[in-house]
Amino acid sequence: MDYASRLDKVKESATFKYSAQAKKDGVINLTQGLINHETPKKIRDAAIKALGEGKTTYTPTRGIPQLREKISDKLKSQNGIKGLEAENILVSCGAKHLIFEAVMALINPGEQVALPNPSWVSYESIVHLAEGKIIWLPLKAHEGFIPDDDFFSRLEDSNPKIIFMNSPNNPTGAVYPKKTIKKIIDLAERKDAWIISDEIYERIIYDGRHFSPASVYDKTITINGYSKEFSMTGWRLGYAASKVEEVIDRMNIIQSQSVSCATSFVQYAALEAYSKEVSDEVEDMVSELKHRRNLLVEGLSDLGVLNYSPQGAFYLFPKLGGDDIRLADKLLEDGVGVIPGSPFGSAGQGCVRISYGFIPADRIDEVVVKFAGSIK
Ligand code: PMP
Ligand code: GLU
């Protein structure tokens, strides 16, 4: 068949593919990038209220003004990004679509995009869709996947139009220290590159503090969403923010010609995400995730397969060695669903991604025992 060649280098998302395979009786599912926490009731009730009030029509393509104002206030007060107004915000159906819009708005065929290796699976495919050229920046498990000299010298030798940053990180759980982020910003500034800072896990930090590059570097597009922090993966809502209003305007052109706008009543519901009650609930959820992280890190370190302790998100990326696709298949046969490491980049070879977002703490012993049995 005569299909478009732009998909030649683009694969189905491995996270979705392997999550679907692991949804079987008897399988402990450690594949999914989501948390077994119900969306806060206040948000669910607000969606029902919005539906009852007939808030079911198109909204402005950029999102309802009330939500964009809440987002800009939050970014100013919590992330230290001064000078943002509602005009600097674009709301869409999930962070993923906003990353797609950002890359499509910036990259001409052949232009360079710097991606840490490993990186979340969708960045690579989105860059391929835009026909950009990927510059992989090496990260190492024994450095806890924090950028080191090799990462910076590769970056120094390249000429990227965009540098991707994702801290806390999927798939590694790494939280970049502020000085590392500042070093990336210095380089971006010298090379006049954009930073796309994917901050979707910003609230899920156990040790260390979050730092938003946009607080000191204007040529940044900050990406965030409601999927993780508020356990709203199925609601499909996220946002992009940039001090450079023009880039938001360009992304909005793609939005108006693709999805039109995010779902109306979901946007009204998200206004409740900024209440104190919801914030307290998120804090409890993060404490529970930290407890799971501690148990899993202990168990897997005892097995000798993990040599770092991730400080955030809810992922571990142990290096087991061998062929990671076979490993993931074998683990699945033995009743543990994980994502193989290589779809996250060549540095993921021999690794698997474990999500502990969906596994109750009292089942973690069982996970470690099954793991030990399967990889021996
Ligand atoms: N960025 C990262 C790093 C992710 O892990 C995900 C997965 N949810 C996304 C973006 C996309 O999130 P959303 O559900 O808002 O599209
Ligand atoms: N981001 C999540 C993950 O990495 C959900 C799936 C996806 O969006 O790719 O598992």
mmCIF file of C-alpha atoms and ligand atoms in Angstrom:
data_model
loop_
_atom_site.group_PDB
_atom_site.id
_atom_site.type_symbol
_atom_site.label_atom_id
_atom_site.label_comp_id
_atom_site.label_asym_id
_atom_site.label_seq_id
_atom_site.Cartn_x
_atom_site.Cartn_y
_atom_site.Cartn_z
ATOM 1 C CA MET A 1 0.000 0.000 0.000
ATOM 2 C CA ASP A 2 1.078 3.546 -0.667
ATOM 3 C CA TYR A 3 1.261 5.008 2.845
ATOM 4 C CA ALA A 4 3.009 8.240 3.833
ATOM 5 C CA SER A 5 6.727 7.820 4.448
ATOM 6 C CA ARG A 6 6.668 10.153 7.469
ATOM 7 C CA LEU A 7 5.707 7.168 9.592
ATOM 8 C CA ASP A 8 8.698 5.102 8.499
ATOM 9 C CA LYS A 9 10.646 5.897 11.672
ATOM 10 C CA VAL A 10 7.636 6.171 13.976
ATOM 11 C CA LYS A 11 6.491 3.230 16.053
ATOM 12 C CA GLU A 12 3.406 2.575 18.141
ATOM 13 C CA SER A 13 4.035 3.872 21.675
ATOM 14 C CA ALA A 14 5.798 1.046 23.551
ATOM 15 C CA THR A 15 4.281 2.177 26.844
ATOM 16 C CA PHE A 16 0.773 1.659 25.501
ATOM 17 C CA LYS A 17 1.659 -1.549 23.663
ATOM 18 C CA TYR A 18 3.205 -3.269 26.679
ATOM 19 C CA SER A 19 0.544 -1.953 29.101
ATOM 20 C CA ALA A 20 -2.133 -3.557 26.946
ATOM 21 C CA GLN A 21 -0.282 -6.897 26.964
ATOM 22 C CA ALA A 22 0.084 -6.859 30.755
ATOM 23 C CA LYS A 23 -3.640 -6.482 31.434
ATOM 24 C CA LYS A 24 -4.131 -10.158 32.196
ATOM 25 C CA ASP A 25 -5.204 -12.121 35.250
ATOM 26 C CA GLY A 26 -2.249 -13.215 37.316
ATOM 27 C CA VAL A 27 0.065 -10.485 36.006
ATOM 28 C CA ILE A 28 1.417 -7.824 38.367
ATOM 29 C CA ASN A 29 1.211 -4.802 36.122
ATOM 30 C CA LEU A 30 4.235 -2.519 36.498
ATOM 31 C CA THR A 31 3.902 -1.081 33.013
ATOM 32 C CA GLN A 32 1.566 1.836 33.331
ATOM 33 C CA GLY A 33 2.533 5.434 33.821
ATOM 34 C CA LEU A 34 -0.414 6.070 36.083
ATOM 35 C CA ILE A 35 -1.308 5.933 39.757
ATOM 36 C CA ASN A 36 -3.966 3.798 41.469
ATOM 37 C CA HIS A 37 -5.456 6.865 43.102
ATOM 38 C CA GLU A 38 -8.928 8.081 42.142
ATOM 39 C CA THR A 39 -9.140 11.577 40.620
ATOM 40 C CA PRO A 40 -9.934 13.864 43.618
ATOM 41 C CA LYS A 41 -13.679 14.022 44.299
ATOM 42 C CA LYS A 42 -13.764 17.808 44.097
ATOM 43 C CA ILE A 43 -12.570 17.594 40.491
ATOM 44 C CA ARG A 44 -14.983 14.800 39.584
ATOM 45 C CA ASP A 45 -17.903 16.705 41.146
ATOM 46 C CA ALA A 46 -16.950 19.860 39.268
ATOM 47 C CA ALA A 47 -17.028 17.949 35.957
ATOM 48 C CA ILE A 48 -20.521 16.647 36.737
ATOM 49 C CA LYS A 49 -21.651 20.166 37.694
ATOM 50 C CA ALA A 50 -20.234 21.604 34.463
ATOM 51 C CA LEU A 51 -22.087 18.952 32.478
ATOM 52 C CA GLY A 52 -25.303 19.752 34.373
ATOM 53 C CA GLU A 53 -24.850 23.427 33.539
ATOM 54 C CA GLY A 54 -24.523 22.615 29.844
ATOM 55 C CA LYS A 55 -20.853 23.554 29.535
ATOM 56 C CA THR A 56 -20.592 21.205 26.600
ATOM 57 C CA THR A 57 -19.742 23.396 23.636
ATOM 58 C CA TYR A 58 -16.408 24.367 22.049
ATOM 59 C CA THR A 59 -14.247 26.593 24.207
ATOM 60 C CA PRO A 60 -11.714 29.114 22.888
ATOM 61 C CA THR A 61 -8.977 27.101 21.161
ATOM 62 C CA ARG A 62 -6.419 28.222 23.779
ATOM 63 C CA GLY A 63 -8.619 27.100 26.677
ATOM 64 C CA ILE A 64 -11.098 28.871 28.956
ATOM 65 C CA PRO A 65 -9.669 32.158 30.301
ATOM 66 C CA GLN A 66 -10.376 31.227 33.965
ATOM 67 C CA LEU A 67 -8.182 28.116 33.680
ATOM 68 C CA ARG A 68 -5.399 29.898 31.812
ATOM 69 C CA GLU A 69 -5.384 32.548 34.552
ATOM 70 C CA LYS A 70 -5.139 29.889 37.278
ATOM 71 C CA ILE A 71 -2.262 28.245 35.416
ATOM 72 C CA SER A 72 -0.342 31.500 34.932
ATOM 73 C CA ASP A 73 -0.852 32.379 38.630
ATOM 74 C CA LYS A 74 0.434 28.960 39.643
ATOM 75 C CA LEU A 75 3.498 29.211 37.398
ATOM 76 C CA LYS A 76 4.273 32.654 38.777
ATOM 77 C CA SER A 77 3.823 31.835 42.450
ATOM 78 C CA GLN A 78 5.036 28.212 42.602
ATOM 79 C CA ASN A 79 7.573 27.995 39.769
ATOM 80 C CA GLY A 80 8.948 31.532 39.942
ATOM 81 C CA ILE A 81 8.196 32.239 36.261
ATOM 82 C CA LYS A 82 7.564 35.973 36.352
ATOM 83 C CA GLY A 83 5.633 37.945 33.788
ATOM 84 C CA LEU A 84 3.310 35.201 32.541
ATOM 85 C CA GLU A 85 -0.265 36.108 31.672
ATOM 86 C CA ALA A 86 -3.181 34.058 30.340
ATOM 87 C CA GLU A 87 -1.960 34.870 26.777
ATOM 88 C CA ASN A 88 1.212 32.890 27.482
ATOM 89 C CA ILE A 89 -0.730 29.688 28.196
ATOM 90 C CA LEU A 90 -2.155 27.076 25.847
ATOM 91 C CA VAL A 91 -4.435 24.355 27.213
ATOM 92 C CA SER A 92 -4.832 21.137 25.244
ATOM 93 C CA CYS A 93 -5.792 17.485 25.494
ATOM 94 C CA GLY A 94 -2.777 16.210 27.372
ATOM 95 C CA ALA A 95 0.868 17.147 27.693
ATOM 96 C CA LYS A 96 1.709 14.778 24.838
ATOM 97 C CA HIS A 97 -0.266 16.782 22.304
ATOM 98 C CA LEU A 98 1.345 20.003 23.490
ATOM 99 C CA ILE A 99 4.821 18.524 23.024
ATOM 100 C CA PHE A 100 3.738 17.521 19.522
ATOM 101 C CA GLU A 101 2.510 21.071 18.826
ATOM 102 C CA ALA A 102 5.700 22.626 20.204
ATOM 103 C CA VAL A 103 7.999 20.470 18.074
ATOM 104 C CA MET A 104 5.823 20.924 14.979
ATOM 105 C CA ALA A 105 5.816 24.691 15.494
ATOM 106 C CA LEU A 106 9.621 24.903 15.790
ATOM 107 C CA ILE A 107 11.375 22.213 13.755
ATOM 108 C CA ASN A 108 12.104 22.300 10.035
ATOM 109 C CA PRO A 109 13.257 19.097 8.324
ATOM 110 C CA GLY A 110 16.862 18.307 9.279
ATOM 111 C CA GLU A 111 17.065 20.659 12.281
ATOM 112 C CA GLN A 112 18.606 19.224 15.424
ATOM 113 C CA VAL A 113 16.760 18.301 18.587
ATOM 114 C CA ALA A 114 18.798 17.192 21.607
ATOM 115 C CA LEU A 115 17.257 14.334 23.594
ATOM 116 C CA PRO A 116 18.695 12.705 26.705
ATOM 117 C CA ASN A 117 19.334 8.997 26.177
ATOM 118 C CA PRO A 118 17.160 7.442 27.616
ATOM 119 C CA SER A 119 14.070 9.659 27.179
ATOM 120 C CA TRP A 120 10.339 9.115 27.353
ATOM 121 C CA VAL A 121 9.270 7.141 24.259
ATOM 122 C CA SER A 122 7.161 9.803 22.560
ATOM 123 C CA TYR A 123 9.834 12.501 22.185
ATOM 124 C CA GLU A 124 11.747 10.509 19.575
ATOM 125 C CA SER A 125 8.679 9.727 17.480
ATOM 126 C CA ILE A 126 7.404 13.289 17.647
ATOM 127 C CA VAL A 127 10.771 14.600 16.425
ATOM 128 C CA HIS A 128 10.676 12.062 13.579
ATOM 129 C CA LEU A 129 7.172 13.231 12.649
ATOM 130 C CA ALA A 130 8.574 16.750 12.336
ATOM 131 C CA GLU A 131 11.506 15.318 10.316
ATOM 132 C CA GLY A 132 14.003 16.685 12.821
ATOM 133 C CA LYS A 133 17.421 15.153 13.473
ATOM 134 C CA ILE A 134 17.940 13.678 16.919
ATOM 135 C CA ILE A 135 21.151 14.303 18.851
ATOM 136 C CA TRP A 136 21.264 11.758 21.664
ATOM 137 C CA LEU A 137 22.859 12.922 24.906
ATOM 138 C CA PRO A 138 24.256 9.955 26.848
ATOM 139 C CA LEU A 139 23.196 9.281 30.438
ATOM 140 C CA LYS A 140 24.490 6.503 32.664
ATOM 141 C CA ALA A 141 22.816 4.277 35.211
ATOM 142 C CA HIS A 142 25.781 4.456 37.598
ATOM 143 C CA GLU A 143 25.439 8.273 37.637
ATOM 144 C CA GLY A 144 21.756 7.874 38.506
ATOM 145 C CA PHE A 145 20.995 9.139 34.966
ATOM 146 C CA ILE A 146 22.026 12.690 35.939
ATOM 147 C CA PRO A 147 23.834 14.557 33.080
ATOM 148 C CA ASP A 148 27.624 14.222 33.360
ATOM 149 C CA ASP A 149 30.623 15.450 31.332
ATOM 150 C CA ASP A 150 29.860 13.144 28.375
ATOM 151 C CA PHE A 151 26.310 14.508 28.213
ATOM 152 C CA PHE A 152 27.570 18.095 28.192
ATOM 153 C CA SER A 153 30.359 17.547 25.689
ATOM 154 C CA ARG A 154 27.902 15.940 23.251
ATOM 155 C CA LEU A 155 25.593 18.899 23.757
ATOM 156 C CA GLU A 156 28.483 21.319 23.301
ATOM 157 C CA ASP A 157 29.404 19.665 19.980
ATOM 158 C CA SER A 158 25.871 19.908 18.596
ATOM 159 C CA ASN A 159 23.768 22.721 17.263
ATOM 160 C CA PRO A 160 20.294 21.993 18.594
ATOM 161 C CA LYS A 161 17.249 24.137 17.980
ATOM 162 C CA ILE A 162 15.535 22.427 20.927
ATOM 163 C CA ILE A 163 16.959 20.796 24.046
ATOM 164 C CA PHE A 164 14.522 18.516 25.859
ATOM 165 C CA MET A 165 14.505 18.355 29.637
ATOM 166 C CA ASN A 166 12.288 16.176 31.804
ATOM 167 C CA SER A 167 12.900 16.381 35.530
ATOM 168 C CA PRO A 168 11.609 14.392 37.442
ATOM 169 C CA ASN A 169 12.237 11.918 34.681
ATOM 170 C CA ASN A 170 10.376 9.193 32.870
ATOM 171 C CA PRO A 171 11.796 6.476 32.563
ATOM 172 C CA THR A 172 14.563 6.870 35.181
ATOM 173 C CA GLY A 173 12.941 8.765 38.080
ATOM 174 C CA ALA A 174 15.992 11.079 38.190
ATOM 175 C CA VAL A 175 15.564 14.621 39.524
ATOM 176 C CA TYR A 176 18.189 16.964 38.083
ATOM 177 C CA PRO A 177 20.013 19.139 40.619
ATOM 178 C CA LYS A 178 19.519 22.886 40.113
ATOM 179 C CA LYS A 179 23.182 23.328 39.123
ATOM 180 C CA THR A 180 22.787 20.741 36.344
ATOM 181 C CA ILE A 181 19.697 22.521 35.036
ATOM 182 C CA LYS A 182 21.566 25.837 35.145
ATOM 183 C CA LYS A 183 24.389 24.285 33.105
ATOM 184 C CA ILE A 184 21.888 23.129 30.462
ATOM 185 C CA ILE A 185 20.393 26.622 30.424
ATOM 186 C CA ASP A 186 23.849 28.220 29.972
ATOM 187 C CA LEU A 187 24.456 26.001 26.983
ATOM 188 C CA ALA A 188 21.002 26.689 25.537
ATOM 189 C CA GLU A 189 21.612 30.407 25.911
ATOM 190 C CA ARG A 190 24.980 30.265 24.155
ATOM 191 C CA LYS A 191 23.513 28.225 21.313
ATOM 192 C CA ASP A 192 20.293 30.241 21.223
ATOM 193 C CA ALA A 193 18.319 26.994 21.604
ATOM 194 C CA TRP A 194 14.804 26.495 22.913
ATOM 195 C CA ILE A 195 14.304 24.397 25.995
ATOM 196 C CA ILE A 196 11.215 22.208 26.148
ATOM 197 C CA SER A 197 10.894 21.483 29.836
ATOM 198 C CA ASP A 198 8.460 18.647 30.480
ATOM 199 C CA GLU A 199 7.490 19.104 34.130
ATOM 200 C CA ILE A 200 4.603 16.662 34.312
ATOM 201 C CA TYR A 201 6.106 14.926 37.381
ATOM 202 C CA GLU A 202 7.074 18.160 39.203
ATOM 203 C CA ARG A 203 4.919 17.423 42.251
ATOM 204 C CA ILE A 204 6.199 13.848 42.578
ATOM 205 C CA ILE A 205 9.566 14.544 44.170
ATOM 206 C CA TYR A 206 10.777 12.713 47.288
ATOM 207 C CA ASP A 207 14.225 14.189 47.757
ATOM 208 C CA GLY A 208 15.454 17.470 46.325
ATOM 209 C CA ARG A 209 13.479 20.365 44.891
ATOM 210 C CA HIS A 210 11.949 21.148 41.538
ATOM 211 C CA PHE A 211 13.467 23.936 39.454
ATOM 212 C CA SER A 212 11.766 25.367 36.349
ATOM 213 C CA PRO A 213 14.198 26.599 33.669
ATOM 214 C CA ALA A 214 11.620 29.170 32.519
ATOM 215 C CA SER A 215 12.186 31.036 35.817
ATOM 216 C CA VAL A 216 15.571 32.149 34.449
ATOM 217 C CA TYR A 217 15.502 31.418 30.692
ATOM 218 C CA ASP A 218 12.769 32.975 28.550
ATOM 219 C CA LYS A 219 13.227 30.801 25.468
ATOM 220 C CA THR A 220 11.596 27.895 27.300
ATOM 221 C CA ILE A 221 8.321 26.109 26.678
ATOM 222 C CA THR A 222 7.132 24.649 29.964
ATOM 223 C CA ILE A 223 4.911 21.599 29.526
ATOM 224 C CA ASN A 224 2.714 20.203 32.252
ATOM 225 C CA GLY A 225 -0.506 18.280 32.675
ATOM 226 C CA TYR A 226 -3.079 16.931 35.066
ATOM 227 C CA SER A 227 -2.551 13.215 34.296
ATOM 228 C CA LYS A 228 -0.040 12.384 37.019
ATOM 229 C CA GLU A 229 -0.405 14.929 39.818
ATOM 230 C CA PHE A 230 -4.183 14.670 39.898
ATOM 231 C CA SER A 231 -4.477 11.126 38.571
ATOM 232 C CA MET A 232 -6.396 12.287 35.505
ATOM 233 C CA THR A 233 -4.791 10.279 32.699
ATOM 234 C CA GLY A 234 -8.095 9.571 30.968
ATOM 235 C CA TRP A 235 -9.373 13.128 31.186
ATOM 236 C CA ARG A 236 -6.744 14.295 28.668
ATOM 237 C CA LEU A 237 -5.739 17.731 29.876
ATOM 238 C CA GLY A 238 -2.420 19.559 29.879
ATOM 239 C CA TYR A 239 -0.875 22.934 29.208
ATOM 240 C CA ALA A 240 2.104 24.705 27.685
ATOM 241 C CA ALA A 241 3.473 28.047 28.840
ATOM 242 C CA SER A 242 6.092 30.329 27.391
ATOM 243 C CA LYS A 243 7.169 33.923 27.913
ATOM 244 C CA VAL A 244 7.570 33.983 24.132
ATOM 245 C CA GLU A 245 3.927 34.579 23.259
ATOM 246 C CA GLU A 246 4.558 34.048 19.557
ATOM 247 C CA VAL A 247 5.442 30.374 20.023
ATOM 248 C CA ILE A 248 2.190 29.856 21.927
ATOM 249 C CA ASP A 249 0.367 31.584 19.035
ATOM 250 C CA ARG A 250 2.041 29.258 16.519
ATOM 251 C CA MET A 251 1.160 26.175 18.583
ATOM 252 C CA ASN A 252 -2.402 27.456 18.785
ATOM 253 C CA ILE A 253 -2.591 27.442 14.981
ATOM 254 C CA ILE A 254 -1.893 23.682 15.044
ATOM 255 C CA GLN A 255 -4.410 23.291 17.845
ATOM 256 C CA SER A 256 -7.141 25.128 15.934
ATOM 257 C CA GLN A 257 -6.488 22.913 12.900
ATOM 258 C CA SER A 258 -6.286 19.617 14.790
ATOM 259 C CA VAL A 259 -8.128 19.040 18.084
ATOM 260 C CA SER A 260 -9.809 22.519 18.168
ATOM 261 C CA CYS A 261 -9.804 22.726 21.972
ATOM 262 C CA ALA A 262 -9.585 20.567 25.080
ATOM 263 C CA THR A 263 -12.850 19.010 26.304
ATOM 264 C CA SER A 264 -15.020 21.793 27.748
ATOM 265 C CA PHE A 265 -16.253 20.274 31.023
ATOM 266 C CA VAL A 266 -12.799 18.845 31.782
ATOM 267 C CA GLN A 267 -11.390 22.370 31.697
ATOM 268 C CA TYR A 268 -14.040 23.587 34.162
ATOM 269 C CA ALA A 269 -13.323 20.602 36.425
ATOM 270 C CA ALA A 270 -9.589 21.387 36.410
ATOM 271 C CA LEU A 271 -10.280 24.749 38.085
ATOM 272 C CA GLU A 272 -10.746 22.722 41.295
ATOM 273 C CA ALA A 273 -7.255 21.233 41.032
ATOM 274 C CA TYR A 274 -5.949 24.464 42.558
ATOM 275 C CA SER A 275 -7.859 24.115 45.857
ATOM 276 C CA LYS A 276 -6.133 23.425 49.181
ATOM 277 C CA GLU A 277 -8.204 20.259 49.706
ATOM 278 C CA VAL A 278 -6.950 18.748 46.445
ATOM 279 C CA SER A 279 -3.375 19.833 47.126
ATOM 280 C CA ASP A 280 -3.456 18.037 50.524
ATOM 281 C CA GLU A 281 -4.723 14.897 48.812
ATOM 282 C CA VAL A 282 -1.852 15.048 46.308
ATOM 283 C CA GLU A 283 0.603 15.359 49.183
ATOM 284 C CA ASP A 284 -0.749 12.154 50.745
ATOM 285 C CA MET A 285 -0.488 10.390 47.395
ATOM 286 C CA VAL A 286 3.156 11.445 47.038
ATOM 287 C CA SER A 287 3.935 10.127 50.564
ATOM 288 C CA GLU A 288 2.456 6.773 49.620
ATOM 289 C CA LEU A 289 4.529 6.698 46.401
ATOM 290 C CA LYS A 290 7.658 7.485 48.391
ATOM 291 C CA HIS A 291 6.975 4.527 50.678
ATOM 292 C CA ARG A 292 6.654 2.245 47.622
ATOM 293 C CA ARG A 293 9.850 3.677 46.128
ATOM 294 C CA ASN A 294 11.762 2.942 49.324
ATOM 295 C CA LEU A 295 10.545 -0.664 49.466
ATOM 296 C CA LEU A 296 11.261 -1.365 45.804
ATOM 297 C CA VAL A 297 14.676 0.281 45.804
ATOM 298 C CA GLU A 298 15.619 -1.796 48.836
ATOM 299 C CA GLY A 299 14.353 -5.035 47.284
ATOM 300 C CA LEU A 300 15.925 -4.518 43.863
ATOM 301 C CA SER A 301 19.214 -3.233 45.298
ATOM 302 C CA ASP A 302 19.419 -6.409 47.408
ATOM 303 C CA LEU A 303 19.025 -8.401 44.178
ATOM 304 C CA GLY A 304 21.958 -6.400 42.777
ATOM 305 C CA VAL A 305 20.052 -5.033 39.777
ATOM 306 C CA LEU A 306 19.628 -1.416 40.878
ATOM 307 C CA ASN A 307 22.497 0.905 41.721
ATOM 308 C CA TYR A 308 20.741 4.231 42.201
ATOM 309 C CA SER A 309 17.743 5.575 44.097
ATOM 310 C CA PRO A 310 15.479 7.727 41.930
ATOM 311 C CA GLN A 311 14.322 10.900 43.626
ATOM 312 C CA GLY A 312 11.037 11.408 41.857
ATOM 313 C CA ALA A 313 8.314 10.358 39.395
ATOM 314 C CA PHE A 314 7.292 6.733 40.030
ATOM 315 C CA TYR A 315 9.683 4.813 37.818
ATOM 316 C CA LEU A 316 12.807 2.704 38.209
ATOM 317 C CA PHE A 317 15.068 1.803 35.326
ATOM 318 C CA PRO A 318 17.236 -1.122 36.428
ATOM 319 C CA LYS A 319 19.860 -2.517 34.096
ATOM 320 C CA LEU A 320 19.530 -6.284 33.992
ATOM 321 C CA GLY A 321 21.726 -6.882 30.937
ATOM 322 C CA GLY A 322 20.907 -8.912 27.840
ATOM 323 C CA ASP A 323 18.116 -8.296 25.364
ATOM 324 C CA ASP A 324 15.526 -6.108 27.080
ATOM 325 C CA ILE A 325 12.686 -7.090 24.719
ATOM 326 C CA ARG A 326 13.256 -10.766 25.574
ATOM 327 C CA LEU A 327 13.580 -9.857 29.235
ATOM 328 C CA ALA A 328 10.246 -8.025 29.229
ATOM 329 C CA ASP A 329 8.605 -10.978 27.459
ATOM 330 C CA LYS A 330 10.087 -13.441 29.951
ATOM 331 C CA LEU A 331 9.029 -11.315 32.926
ATOM 332 C CA LEU A 332 5.509 -11.169 31.481
ATOM 333 C CA GLU A 333 5.423 -14.966 31.107
ATOM 334 C CA ASP A 334 6.462 -15.162 34.759
ATOM 335 C CA GLY A 335 3.673 -12.800 35.798
ATOM 336 C CA VAL A 336 5.337 -9.351 35.920
ATOM 337 C CA GLY A 337 4.537 -6.711 33.292
ATOM 338 C CA VAL A 338 7.272 -4.119 32.593
ATOM 339 C CA ILE A 339 8.286 -1.968 29.607
ATOM 340 C CA PRO A 340 11.535 -2.919 27.832
ATOM 341 C CA GLY A 341 14.236 -0.239 27.986
ATOM 342 C CA SER A 342 15.317 0.099 24.350
ATOM 343 C CA PRO A 343 12.214 2.030 23.144
ATOM 344 C CA PHE A 344 13.476 4.813 25.446
ATOM 345 C CA GLY A 345 16.727 5.049 23.465
ATOM 346 C CA SER A 346 19.846 2.949 22.953
ATOM 347 C CA ALA A 347 20.933 3.603 26.563
ATOM 348 C CA GLY A 348 17.882 1.600 27.595
ATOM 349 C CA GLN A 349 19.262 -1.605 26.101
ATOM 350 C CA GLY A 350 19.313 -4.284 28.785
ATOM 351 C CA CYS A 351 17.103 -2.159 31.057
ATOM 352 C CA VAL A 352 13.431 -2.420 31.918
ATOM 353 C CA ARG A 353 11.133 0.335 33.125
ATOM 354 C CA ILE A 354 9.194 -0.412 36.260
ATOM 355 C CA SER A 355 6.276 1.792 37.263
ATOM 356 C CA TYR A 356 5.218 1.527 40.891
ATOM 357 C CA GLY A 357 2.297 3.870 40.390
ATOM 358 C CA PHE A 358 -0.212 1.055 40.397
ATOM 359 C CA ILE A 359 1.206 -1.469 42.846
ATOM 360 C CA PRO A 360 0.104 -1.319 46.497
ATOM 361 C CA ALA A 361 2.998 -1.277 48.989
ATOM 362 C CA ASP A 362 1.904 -4.600 50.504
ATOM 363 C CA ARG A 363 2.518 -6.378 47.182
ATOM 364 C CA ILE A 364 6.059 -5.135 46.684
ATOM 365 C CA ASP A 365 7.650 -8.150 48.426
ATOM 366 C CA GLU A 366 5.833 -10.357 45.944
ATOM 367 C CA VAL A 367 7.160 -8.231 43.044
ATOM 368 C CA VAL A 368 10.742 -8.607 44.259
ATOM 369 C CA VAL A 369 10.374 -12.377 44.707
ATOM 370 C CA LYS A 370 8.887 -12.780 41.207
ATOM 371 C CA PHE A 371 11.588 -10.578 39.762
ATOM 372 C CA ALA A 372 14.311 -12.592 41.439
ATOM 373 C CA GLY A 373 12.821 -15.836 40.114
ATOM 374 C CA SER A 374 12.416 -14.537 36.584
ATOM 375 C CA ILE A 375 15.849 -12.977 36.031
ATOM 376 C CA LYS A 376 18.014 -15.649 37.613
HETATM 377 N N1 PMP B 1 5.553 13.596 29.408
HETATM 378 C C1 PMP B 1 5.971 12.531 30.113
HETATM 379 C C2 PMP B 1 7.373 12.494 30.601
HETATM 380 C C3 PMP B 1 5.096 11.474 30.374
HETATM 381 O O1 PMP B 1 5.508 10.431 31.091
HETATM 382 C C4 PMP B 1 3.792 11.525 29.860
HETATM 383 C C5 PMP B 1 2.909 10.331 30.032
HETATM 384 N N2 PMP B 1 1.776 10.552 30.597
HETATM 385 C C6 PMP B 1 3.411 12.673 29.142
HETATM 386 C C7 PMP B 1 4.316 13.678 28.927
HETATM 387 C C8 PMP B 1 2.055 12.818 28.533
HETATM 388 O O2 PMP B 1 1.072 13.033 29.475
HETATM 389 P P1 PMP B 1 -0.429 13.358 29.104
HETATM 390 O O3 PMP B 1 -1.225 12.250 29.695
HETATM 391 O O4 PMP B 1 -0.721 14.690 29.747
HETATM 392 O O5 PMP B 1 -0.523 13.426 27.622
HETATM 393 N N1 GLU B 2 3.427 8.454 30.018
HETATM 394 C C1 GLU B 2 2.916 7.213 30.466
HETATM 395 C C2 GLU B 2 3.985 6.148 30.369
HETATM 396 O O1 GLU B 2 5.112 6.463 30.091
HETATM 397 C C3 GLU B 2 1.619 6.844 29.802
HETATM 398 C C4 GLU B 2 1.728 6.300 28.420
HETATM 399 C C5 GLU B 2 2.165 7.305 27.426
HETATM 400 O O2 GLU B 2 1.633 8.417 27.399
HETATM 401 O O3 GLU B 2 3.083 6.962 26.684
HETATM 402 O O4 GLU B 2 3.692 5.012 30.628
#
